Amino acid sequence: RPHADTLAWRDGTRLLHAGCVARVEAWYRLLPRTPGRDFALYFNDSFAFAAALFGAWQSGKTIYLPSDALPATCAGLQQVVNGYLGEFAAEWTPVSPQPEDNDGERCDFRRLTPDFIGLVVYTSGSTGQAQAVPKKLSQLAAEVATLESLFGAALGAADIVATVSHQHIYGLLFKVLWPLAAGRAIQARSFTFPEELAQATAARDCVLISSPAHLKRLPDSPVWAAATHRLRAVFSSGGPLPLDVVHTTANMLQQVPIEVYGSSETGGIAWRQRTPDADETWTAMPGVKWRIAHDDSVLEVGSLHLPDDNWMRMADRAQAAGAGRFLLKGRIDRIVKIEEKRISLGAIEVQLVTSPLVSEVRVIVLEGKRQQVAAFVVLSANGRSVLAESGKLALNRMLREILAQSIERIALPRTW
């Protein structure tokens, strides 16, 4: 790409392709002399993240992608990585380019090997133990090509605006890899507040990459009036999108959300756009094949987004709906999606029963305008004593503190 191309925007400032290449080169000068092959990477800023990611790949490093930088997450990564790149706490000694890495002759970038394991993402197992999912560069490239063939014409040259993080596979693909490969500019920041989001979407033609959690919270406000005529598409993934939120989003933003179904293991599987005359069925993405197991109606898929030619069994029941489409009929495990984060209810239970205050616990999700976790706790004798002496609020706080080091804040029980 021409060095003068706009690669990204940050707070209204144009970030050029040349600047990204310079950052990639800085990482490329640093990492080959950094011992080890496997590194955890965490940045809030997508421009900084992309430069570090590409610099690591050019250096032959495999990137482990945590969803957060919580102490328990970092401690768990310590068992499998050789170091940390980016915005980690000082105790993990994160590596970053120094002034001497920013100057030097132009680097000679090489073509990367398709079978190279460039990425390892994590997904929660049914018992809460995080499962590592390695990704070949060929899998990521295949998915980027699929997305461009399916939606590229509708998006045109629009900028990419997101409310989701690139630290999850959905955000990584839709906010970083796909737009940069297709030549679309990205917003380096993720937007949380509606006013910021409205301002960003009104500046230039754009596409919104979002999630059910964020679309549920969009206020019905006049601020969208200036933005809707610049909005080319709205994507949602990371969990089920209620039909009423589909209609509300369409009315406010004048775009019916394109919903994407997939997982960390499989990548994208299917999509749908529930216009007023559409139904609840999903259409498989190009190159994705699917079938339904006869014994238990569980969906199985195969595609180039997977590491091999084998069928992968999902954790969702499904029903064929004709014309190559299918309906989802609910999960078979205890993994839930809240705020596009994959949460193991079993993991929360395992953590709580380690406390001397607790004898039994069952965790569920309460549905409503916002999903929230609720914990039903049978107290031990110690727990009953604390309840009697200190009260329920203090006890709730103690139980939450047990979880806070290892469970993301959004998954902490709100109701006890």
Tab-separated table of C-alpha atoms in Angstrom:
chain	number	residue	atom	x	y	z
A	1	ARG	CA	0.000	0.000	0.000
A	2	PRO	CA	1.168	3.573	-0.578
A	3	HIS	CA	2.833	4.959	2.535
A	4	ALA	CA	0.539	8.009	2.411
A	5	ASP	CA	-2.598	5.843	2.760
A	6	THR	CA	-4.697	6.419	5.860
A	7	LEU	CA	-4.399	3.243	7.903
A	8	ALA	CA	-6.244	4.414	11.016
A	9	TRP	CA	-7.748	7.331	12.928
A	10	ARG	CA	-7.087	8.133	16.576
A	11	ASP	CA	-9.094	10.947	18.204
A	12	GLY	CA	-9.492	12.627	14.827
A	13	THR	CA	-5.795	12.344	13.919
A	14	ARG	CA	-4.890	10.525	10.712
A	15	LEU	CA	-2.427	7.640	11.145
A	16	LEU	CA	-0.610	6.737	7.942
A	17	HIS	CA	0.478	3.391	6.579
A	18	ALA	CA	4.082	4.633	6.768
A	19	GLY	CA	3.736	5.098	10.531
A	20	CYS	CA	2.455	1.561	10.986
A	21	VAL	CA	5.291	0.139	8.890
A	22	ALA	CA	7.795	2.056	11.041
A	23	ARG	CA	6.260	0.534	14.199
A	24	VAL	CA	6.315	-2.941	12.663
A	25	GLU	CA	9.983	-2.427	11.809
A	26	ALA	CA	10.729	-1.389	15.401
A	27	TRP	CA	9.185	-4.602	16.722
A	28	TYR	CA	11.004	-6.546	13.981
A	29	ARG	CA	14.351	-5.140	15.141
A	30	LEU	CA	13.579	-5.930	18.784
A	31	LEU	CA	11.949	-9.356	18.796
A	32	PRO	CA	14.511	-11.494	16.917
A	33	ARG	CA	16.982	-10.790	19.716
A	34	THR	CA	14.338	-11.431	22.391
A	35	PRO	CA	14.649	-15.028	23.642
A	36	GLY	CA	11.668	-17.316	23.244
A	37	ARG	CA	9.019	-18.030	20.625
A	38	ASP	CA	5.667	-17.551	22.439
A	39	PHE	CA	4.513	-14.136	23.672
A	40	ALA	CA	1.334	-12.710	25.171
A	41	LEU	CA	0.144	-9.490	23.488
A	42	TYR	CA	-2.215	-6.898	24.953
A	43	PHE	CA	-2.942	-3.359	23.770
A	44	ASN	CA	-6.080	-1.248	24.041
A	45	ASP	CA	-5.154	0.681	20.885
A	46	SER	CA	-5.743	-1.247	17.637
A	47	PHE	CA	-3.035	0.627	15.692
A	48	ALA	CA	-0.405	-0.215	18.316
A	49	PHE	CA	-1.746	-3.762	18.532
A	50	ALA	CA	-1.573	-4.344	14.764
A	51	ALA	CA	2.013	-3.121	14.546
A	52	ALA	CA	3.126	-5.398	17.380
A	53	LEU	CA	1.212	-8.361	15.918
A	54	PHE	CA	2.729	-8.023	12.444
A	55	GLY	CA	6.189	-7.374	13.874
A	56	ALA	CA	5.915	-10.516	15.971
A	57	TRP	CA	4.820	-12.619	12.994
A	58	GLN	CA	7.698	-11.283	10.895
A	59	SER	CA	10.008	-12.315	13.740
A	60	GLY	CA	8.640	-15.857	13.826
A	61	LYS	CA	6.875	-15.349	17.161
A	62	THR	CA	3.564	-16.973	18.077
A	63	ILE	CA	1.154	-14.570	19.784
A	64	TYR	CA	-1.048	-15.627	22.693
A	65	LEU	CA	-4.144	-13.425	22.813
A	66	PRO	CA	-5.619	-12.922	26.305
A	67	SER	CA	-8.981	-11.204	26.580
A	68	ASP	CA	-7.746	-9.130	29.523
A	69	ALA	CA	-4.656	-8.372	31.584
A	70	LEU	CA	-6.034	-9.433	34.987
A	71	PRO	CA	-3.473	-10.833	37.450
A	72	ALA	CA	-4.886	-14.361	37.248
A	73	THR	CA	-4.844	-14.254	33.432
A	74	CYS	CA	-1.200	-13.132	33.377
A	75	ALA	CA	-0.238	-15.765	35.941
A	76	GLY	CA	-1.884	-18.463	33.844
A	77	LEU	CA	-0.058	-17.288	30.724
A	78	GLN	CA	3.259	-17.487	32.577
A	79	GLN	CA	3.104	-21.273	32.235
A	80	VAL	CA	3.042	-21.150	28.404
A	81	VAL	CA	4.653	-17.905	27.186
A	82	ASN	CA	8.233	-16.656	27.170
A	83	GLY	CA	7.302	-13.019	27.663
A	84	TYR	CA	4.722	-10.252	27.474
A	85	LEU	CA	4.289	-7.539	24.830
A	86	GLY	CA	2.306	-4.362	25.356
A	87	GLU	CA	0.227	-2.995	28.204
A	88	PHE	CA	0.828	-5.466	31.014
A	89	ALA	CA	1.617	-4.554	34.627
A	90	ALA	CA	5.287	-3.919	35.354
A	91	GLU	CA	5.580	-7.131	37.390
A	92	TRP	CA	5.348	-9.119	34.133
A	93	THR	CA	8.255	-7.143	32.599
A	94	PRO	CA	6.521	-6.351	29.305
A	95	VAL	CA	8.797	-5.838	26.297
A	96	SER	CA	8.452	-2.860	23.959
A	97	PRO	CA	10.667	-1.178	21.345
A	98	GLN	CA	13.251	1.280	22.632
A	99	PRO	CA	14.538	4.418	20.842
A	100	GLU	CA	17.336	2.453	19.196
A	101	ASP	CA	14.746	0.083	17.683
A	102	ASN	CA	12.957	2.958	15.965
A	103	ASP	CA	15.879	3.977	13.774
A	104	GLY	CA	17.756	2.009	11.167
A	105	GLU	CA	17.640	0.762	7.626
A	106	ARG	CA	14.349	-0.313	6.123
A	107	CYS	CA	13.483	-3.887	6.982
A	108	ASP	CA	13.073	-6.530	4.310
A	109	PHE	CA	9.773	-8.146	5.207
A	110	ARG	CA	9.295	-11.770	4.183
A	111	ARG	CA	6.291	-13.721	2.964
A	112	LEU	CA	4.918	-15.674	5.906
A	113	THR	CA	4.386	-19.435	5.884
A	114	PRO	CA	0.670	-20.358	5.722
A	115	ASP	CA	1.049	-23.246	8.181
A	116	PHE	CA	2.779	-21.083	10.800
A	117	ILE	CA	0.857	-21.004	14.104
A	118	GLY	CA	0.661	-17.238	14.375
A	119	LEU	CA	-1.979	-17.023	17.063
A	120	VAL	CA	-3.291	-18.837	20.128
A	121	VAL	CA	-6.656	-17.719	21.477
A	122	TYR	CA	-8.390	-18.921	24.610
A	123	THR	CA	-11.924	-20.150	25.051
A	124	SER	CA	-13.632	-21.418	28.187
A	125	GLY	CA	-14.308	-25.122	28.541
A	126	SER	CA	-17.511	-26.362	30.159
A	127	THR	CA	-15.721	-26.747	33.509
A	128	GLY	CA	-14.131	-23.303	33.290
A	129	GLN	CA	-10.609	-24.440	32.424
A	130	ALA	CA	-9.389	-22.181	29.620
A	131	GLN	CA	-8.735	-24.081	26.398
A	132	ALA	CA	-5.945	-22.920	24.071
A	133	VAL	CA	-6.958	-22.734	20.405
A	134	PRO	CA	-4.010	-22.422	17.970
A	135	LYS	CA	-4.623	-20.649	14.667
A	136	LYS	CA	-2.554	-21.067	11.514
A	137	LEU	CA	-2.079	-17.963	9.403
A	138	SER	CA	-3.850	-19.830	6.584
A	139	GLN	CA	-6.989	-20.106	8.752
A	140	LEU	CA	-7.000	-16.379	9.480
A	141	ALA	CA	-6.330	-15.544	5.817
A	142	ALA	CA	-9.137	-17.846	4.675
A	143	GLU	CA	-11.588	-16.164	7.015
A	144	VAL	CA	-10.563	-12.682	5.903
A	145	ALA	CA	-11.083	-13.751	2.271
A	146	THR	CA	-14.506	-15.198	3.130
A	147	LEU	CA	-15.649	-11.993	4.818
A	148	GLU	CA	-14.479	-9.830	1.921
A	149	SER	CA	-16.179	-12.032	-0.685
A	150	LEU	CA	-19.420	-12.021	1.290
A	151	PHE	CA	-19.661	-8.405	2.479
A	152	GLY	CA	-16.876	-6.423	0.778
A	153	ALA	CA	-18.975	-4.952	-2.022
A	154	ALA	CA	-21.528	-3.559	0.435
A	155	LEU	CA	-18.834	-2.021	2.635
A	156	GLY	CA	-16.885	-0.330	-0.151
A	157	ALA	CA	-14.137	1.938	1.200
A	158	ALA	CA	-15.919	2.668	4.488
A	159	ASP	CA	-13.952	3.163	7.706
A	160	ILE	CA	-14.292	0.618	10.506
A	161	VAL	CA	-15.692	1.790	13.842
A	162	ALA	CA	-15.990	-0.697	16.705
A	163	THR	CA	-17.350	-1.058	20.206
A	164	VAL	CA	-15.583	-4.423	20.644
A	165	SER	CA	-11.986	-5.283	21.463
A	166	HIS	CA	-9.460	-6.837	19.099
A	167	GLN	CA	-8.349	-9.034	22.037
A	168	HIS	CA	-11.197	-11.392	21.086
A	169	ILE	CA	-11.202	-13.305	17.795
A	170	TYR	CA	-14.317	-11.481	16.496
A	171	GLY	CA	-12.790	-8.063	17.077
A	172	LEU	CA	-9.388	-9.211	15.804
A	173	LEU	CA	-10.852	-10.322	12.489
A	174	PHE	CA	-13.464	-7.598	11.938
A	175	LYS	CA	-11.601	-4.632	13.429
A	176	VAL	CA	-7.982	-5.374	12.473
A	177	LEU	CA	-7.166	-8.198	10.039
A	178	TRP	CA	-10.051	-7.899	7.576
A	179	PRO	CA	-10.063	-4.080	7.189
A	180	LEU	CA	-6.277	-3.791	6.979
A	181	ALA	CA	-6.108	-6.549	4.356
A	182	ALA	CA	-8.927	-4.912	2.377
A	183	GLY	CA	-7.500	-1.390	2.639
A	184	ARG	CA	-10.165	0.091	4.928
A	185	ALA	CA	-9.130	2.564	7.620
A	186	ILE	CA	-9.798	1.599	11.237
A	187	GLN	CA	-10.519	3.581	14.362
A	188	ALA	CA	-7.672	2.837	16.759
A	189	ARG	CA	-9.939	3.183	19.786
A	190	SER	CA	-13.029	1.201	20.703
A	191	PHE	CA	-15.995	3.407	21.570
A	192	THR	CA	-18.130	2.951	24.665
A	193	PHE	CA	-20.183	6.114	25.023
A	194	PRO	CA	-22.997	6.808	22.528
A	195	GLU	CA	-21.896	10.415	21.989
A	196	GLU	CA	-18.382	9.312	20.973
A	197	LEU	CA	-19.803	6.583	18.755
A	198	ALA	CA	-22.217	8.961	17.048
A	199	GLN	CA	-19.436	11.460	16.386
A	200	ALA	CA	-17.158	8.786	14.906
A	201	THR	CA	-19.880	7.359	12.666
A	202	ALA	CA	-20.860	10.816	11.387
A	203	ALA	CA	-17.350	11.801	10.264
A	204	ARG	CA	-16.995	9.552	7.189
A	205	ASP	CA	-18.664	6.558	5.551
A	206	CYS	CA	-18.249	3.774	8.075
A	207	VAL	CA	-19.181	0.305	9.287
A	208	LEU	CA	-20.042	-0.414	12.925
A	209	ILE	CA	-18.605	-3.590	14.474
A	210	SER	CA	-20.589	-4.205	17.642
A	211	SER	CA	-22.169	-6.816	19.897
A	212	PRO	CA	-25.534	-7.573	21.521
A	213	ALA	CA	-24.355	-6.049	24.798
A	214	HIS	CA	-23.587	-2.695	23.167
A	215	LEU	CA	-26.549	-2.614	20.798
A	216	LYS	CA	-28.894	-3.251	23.734
A	217	ARG	CA	-27.584	-0.096	25.405
A	218	LEU	CA	-27.815	2.296	22.471
A	219	PRO	CA	-30.071	5.134	23.641
A	220	ASP	CA	-32.848	6.414	21.422
A	221	SER	CA	-31.281	9.804	20.862
A	222	PRO	CA	-31.217	12.604	18.251
A	223	VAL	CA	-27.408	12.194	18.083
A	224	TRP	CA	-27.853	9.396	15.525
A	225	ALA	CA	-29.545	11.676	12.983
A	226	ALA	CA	-26.206	12.974	11.692
A	227	ALA	CA	-24.655	9.506	11.583
A	228	THR	CA	-27.168	7.249	9.865
A	229	HIS	CA	-26.563	8.509	6.318
A	230	ARG	CA	-22.835	7.650	6.640
A	231	LEU	CA	-23.380	4.163	8.071
A	232	ARG	CA	-22.957	1.367	5.505
A	233	ALA	CA	-23.532	-1.666	7.757
A	234	VAL	CA	-23.801	-2.845	11.361
A	235	PHE	CA	-22.323	-6.204	12.445
A	236	SER	CA	-23.105	-8.044	15.652
A	237	SER	CA	-21.501	-11.171	17.089
A	238	GLY	CA	-20.491	-12.625	20.422
A	239	GLY	CA	-23.910	-13.855	21.542
A	240	PRO	CA	-27.613	-13.967	20.652
A	241	LEU	CA	-29.134	-10.668	19.506
A	242	PRO	CA	-32.734	-10.355	20.760
A	243	LEU	CA	-35.257	-9.601	18.026
A	244	ASP	CA	-36.476	-6.449	19.754
A	245	VAL	CA	-32.884	-5.128	19.733
A	246	VAL	CA	-32.686	-5.893	15.996
A	247	HIS	CA	-35.754	-3.729	15.392
A	248	THR	CA	-34.621	-0.958	17.754
A	249	THR	CA	-31.172	-0.796	16.132
A	250	ALA	CA	-32.698	-0.729	12.643
A	251	ASN	CA	-35.007	2.141	13.613
A	252	MET	CA	-32.246	4.199	15.227
A	253	LEU	CA	-29.361	3.545	12.834
A	254	GLN	CA	-31.307	2.804	9.656
A	255	GLN	CA	-29.345	-0.438	9.257
A	256	VAL	CA	-30.572	-3.938	10.091
A	257	PRO	CA	-27.702	-5.639	11.947
A	258	ILE	CA	-25.827	-8.416	10.158
A	259	GLU	CA	-25.476	-11.146	12.778
A	260	VAL	CA	-22.480	-13.482	12.613
A	261	TYR	CA	-22.464	-16.927	14.232
A	262	GLY	CA	-19.199	-18.680	15.016
A	263	SER	CA	-16.738	-19.531	17.756
A	264	SER	CA	-13.090	-19.127	18.661
A	265	GLU	CA	-12.451	-22.692	17.500
A	266	THR	CA	-14.320	-22.543	14.188
A	267	GLY	CA	-14.166	-18.913	13.163
A	268	GLY	CA	-17.206	-17.654	11.277
A	269	ILE	CA	-19.847	-20.243	10.417
A	270	ALA	CA	-23.027	-18.484	9.315
A	271	TRP	CA	-24.799	-15.156	9.100
A	272	ARG	CA	-28.282	-13.669	8.975
A	273	GLN	CA	-29.986	-10.304	8.621
A	274	ARG	CA	-33.440	-10.299	10.166
A	275	THR	CA	-35.266	-7.789	8.004
A	276	PRO	CA	-39.038	-7.528	8.617
A	277	ASP	CA	-39.768	-10.285	6.068
A	278	ALA	CA	-36.894	-12.573	7.210
A	279	ASP	CA	-37.032	-15.512	9.605
A	280	GLU	CA	-34.717	-16.784	12.364
A	281	THR	CA	-32.626	-19.075	10.148
A	282	TRP	CA	-28.879	-18.879	9.533
A	283	THR	CA	-27.104	-19.121	6.150
A	284	ALA	CA	-23.675	-20.769	6.061
A	285	MET	CA	-20.763	-18.613	4.895
A	286	PRO	CA	-19.140	-19.501	1.555
A	287	GLY	CA	-16.974	-22.598	1.893
A	288	VAL	CA	-18.560	-23.658	5.204
A	289	LYS	CA	-20.293	-27.038	5.228
A	290	TRP	CA	-22.550	-28.224	8.029
A	291	ARG	CA	-24.562	-31.206	9.154
A	292	ILE	CA	-26.688	-32.179	12.151
A	293	ALA	CA	-25.855	-35.281	14.202
A	294	HIS	CA	-28.718	-37.783	14.086
A	295	ASP	CA	-28.401	-38.958	17.673
A	296	ASP	CA	-28.572	-35.631	19.535
A	297	SER	CA	-29.248	-32.900	16.916
A	298	VAL	CA	-25.896	-31.185	17.579
A	299	LEU	CA	-24.471	-29.014	14.788
A	300	GLU	CA	-21.199	-30.094	13.156
A	301	VAL	CA	-19.189	-27.900	10.764
A	302	GLY	CA	-16.229	-28.082	8.396
A	303	SER	CA	-14.386	-25.263	6.579
A	304	LEU	CA	-11.040	-23.707	5.685
A	305	HIS	CA	-11.401	-21.691	8.899
A	306	LEU	CA	-10.605	-24.925	10.765
A	307	PRO	CA	-7.107	-26.406	11.178
A	308	ASP	CA	-7.874	-29.574	9.180
A	309	ASP	CA	-10.521	-31.350	7.091
A	310	ASN	CA	-12.258	-32.966	10.056
A	311	TRP	CA	-15.776	-32.095	11.156
A	312	MET	CA	-15.968	-30.070	14.386
A	313	ARG	CA	-18.791	-30.677	16.802
A	314	MET	CA	-20.351	-27.500	18.190
A	315	ALA	CA	-21.984	-26.977	21.583
A	316	ASP	CA	-25.254	-25.944	19.914
A	317	ARG	CA	-28.271	-27.987	18.908
A	318	ALA	CA	-29.662	-27.156	15.483
A	319	GLN	CA	-32.483	-27.970	13.103
A	320	ALA	CA	-32.373	-27.956	9.296
A	321	ALA	CA	-34.680	-25.300	7.860
A	322	GLY	CA	-34.531	-25.910	4.108
A	323	ALA	CA	-32.634	-24.149	1.303
A	324	GLY	CA	-29.309	-24.838	3.039
A	325	ARG	CA	-30.251	-22.936	6.193
A	326	PHE	CA	-30.535	-23.985	9.815
A	327	LEU	CA	-32.039	-22.881	13.126
A	328	LEU	CA	-30.128	-22.863	16.414
A	329	LYS	CA	-31.980	-24.622	19.253
A	330	GLY	CA	-29.870	-23.885	22.335
A	331	ARG	CA	-26.558	-24.906	23.874
A	332	ILE	CA	-25.622	-28.238	25.401
A	333	ASP	CA	-23.067	-26.891	27.914
A	334	ARG	CA	-22.897	-24.219	30.630
A	335	ILE	CA	-20.968	-21.602	28.653
A	336	VAL	CA	-22.808	-18.301	28.207
A	337	LYS	CA	-21.998	-15.093	26.359
A	338	ILE	CA	-22.294	-11.859	28.339
A	339	GLU	CA	-21.061	-8.570	26.874
A	340	GLU	CA	-19.589	-10.689	24.015
A	341	LYS	CA	-17.363	-12.444	26.554
A	342	ARG	CA	-17.539	-16.204	26.875
A	343	ILE	CA	-18.235	-17.068	30.518
A	344	SER	CA	-18.142	-20.456	32.210
A	345	LEU	CA	-20.770	-20.680	34.939
A	346	GLY	CA	-18.980	-23.800	36.154
A	347	ALA	CA	-15.742	-21.839	36.641
A	348	ILE	CA	-17.484	-19.331	38.899
A	349	GLU	CA	-18.954	-22.177	40.944
A	350	VAL	CA	-15.563	-23.879	41.278
A	351	GLN	CA	-14.016	-20.657	42.597
A	352	LEU	CA	-16.792	-20.002	45.112
A	353	VAL	CA	-16.829	-23.463	46.698
A	354	THR	CA	-13.155	-23.056	47.607
A	355	SER	CA	-14.264	-20.506	50.213
A	356	PRO	CA	-14.821	-21.693	53.805
A	357	LEU	CA	-17.946	-19.506	53.733
A	358	VAL	CA	-19.662	-21.693	51.123
A	359	SER	CA	-20.896	-25.282	51.168
A	360	GLU	CA	-22.812	-25.365	47.867
A	361	VAL	CA	-23.414	-22.954	44.997
A	362	ARG	CA	-25.269	-22.799	41.692
A	363	VAL	CA	-24.750	-19.950	39.220
A	364	ILE	CA	-27.248	-18.958	36.526
A	365	VAL	CA	-27.849	-16.059	34.134
A	366	LEU	CA	-30.829	-13.768	34.643
A	367	GLU	CA	-32.251	-12.565	31.331
A	368	GLY	CA	-33.529	-9.025	30.904
A	369	LYS	CA	-32.588	-5.813	29.148
A	370	ARG	CA	-29.083	-6.615	30.396
A	371	GLN	CA	-27.993	-10.128	31.237
A	372	GLN	CA	-26.476	-10.599	34.665
A	373	VAL	CA	-25.042	-13.450	36.667
A	374	ALA	CA	-26.812	-14.611	39.837
A	375	ALA	CA	-25.328	-16.925	42.474
A	376	PHE	CA	-27.465	-19.145	44.703
A	377	VAL	CA	-25.278	-19.955	47.728
A	378	VAL	CA	-25.765	-22.403	50.589
A	379	LEU	CA	-23.613	-21.029	53.392
A	380	SER	CA	-21.366	-23.082	55.634
A	381	ALA	CA	-21.425	-22.579	59.420
A	382	ASN	CA	-18.663	-19.974	58.954
A	383	GLY	CA	-20.703	-18.252	56.276
A	384	ARG	CA	-23.825	-18.131	58.451
A	385	SER	CA	-21.742	-16.634	61.245
A	386	VAL	CA	-20.404	-13.882	58.956
A	387	LEU	CA	-23.924	-13.179	57.691
A	388	ALA	CA	-25.229	-12.817	61.238
A	389	GLU	CA	-22.367	-10.625	62.437
A	390	SER	CA	-21.605	-8.461	59.384
A	391	GLY	CA	-24.741	-8.513	57.249
A	392	LYS	CA	-25.491	-9.555	53.685
A	393	LEU	CA	-23.782	-6.626	51.948
A	394	ALA	CA	-20.449	-7.390	53.618
A	395	LEU	CA	-20.810	-11.092	52.849
A	396	ASN	CA	-21.593	-10.369	49.195
A	397	ARG	CA	-18.464	-8.221	49.000
A	398	MET	CA	-16.315	-10.991	50.485
A	399	LEU	CA	-17.631	-13.521	47.980
A	400	ARG	CA	-17.067	-11.144	45.064
A	401	GLU	CA	-13.464	-10.585	46.195
A	402	ILE	CA	-12.859	-14.332	45.956
A	403	LEU	CA	-13.704	-14.114	42.245
A	404	ALA	CA	-12.192	-10.740	41.354
A	405	GLN	CA	-8.644	-11.989	40.701
A	406	SER	CA	-9.673	-14.626	38.175
A	407	ILE	CA	-13.135	-13.739	36.833
A	408	GLU	CA	-13.764	-10.745	34.570
A	409	ARG	CA	-15.802	-7.984	36.155
A	410	ILE	CA	-18.720	-8.431	33.784
A	411	ALA	CA	-19.085	-12.049	34.978
A	412	LEU	CA	-19.132	-11.275	38.693
A	413	PRO	CA	-22.532	-12.118	40.222
A	414	ARG	CA	-24.768	-9.070	40.698
A	415	THR	CA	-27.414	-10.981	42.647
A	416	TRP	CA	-26.710	-13.218	45.635
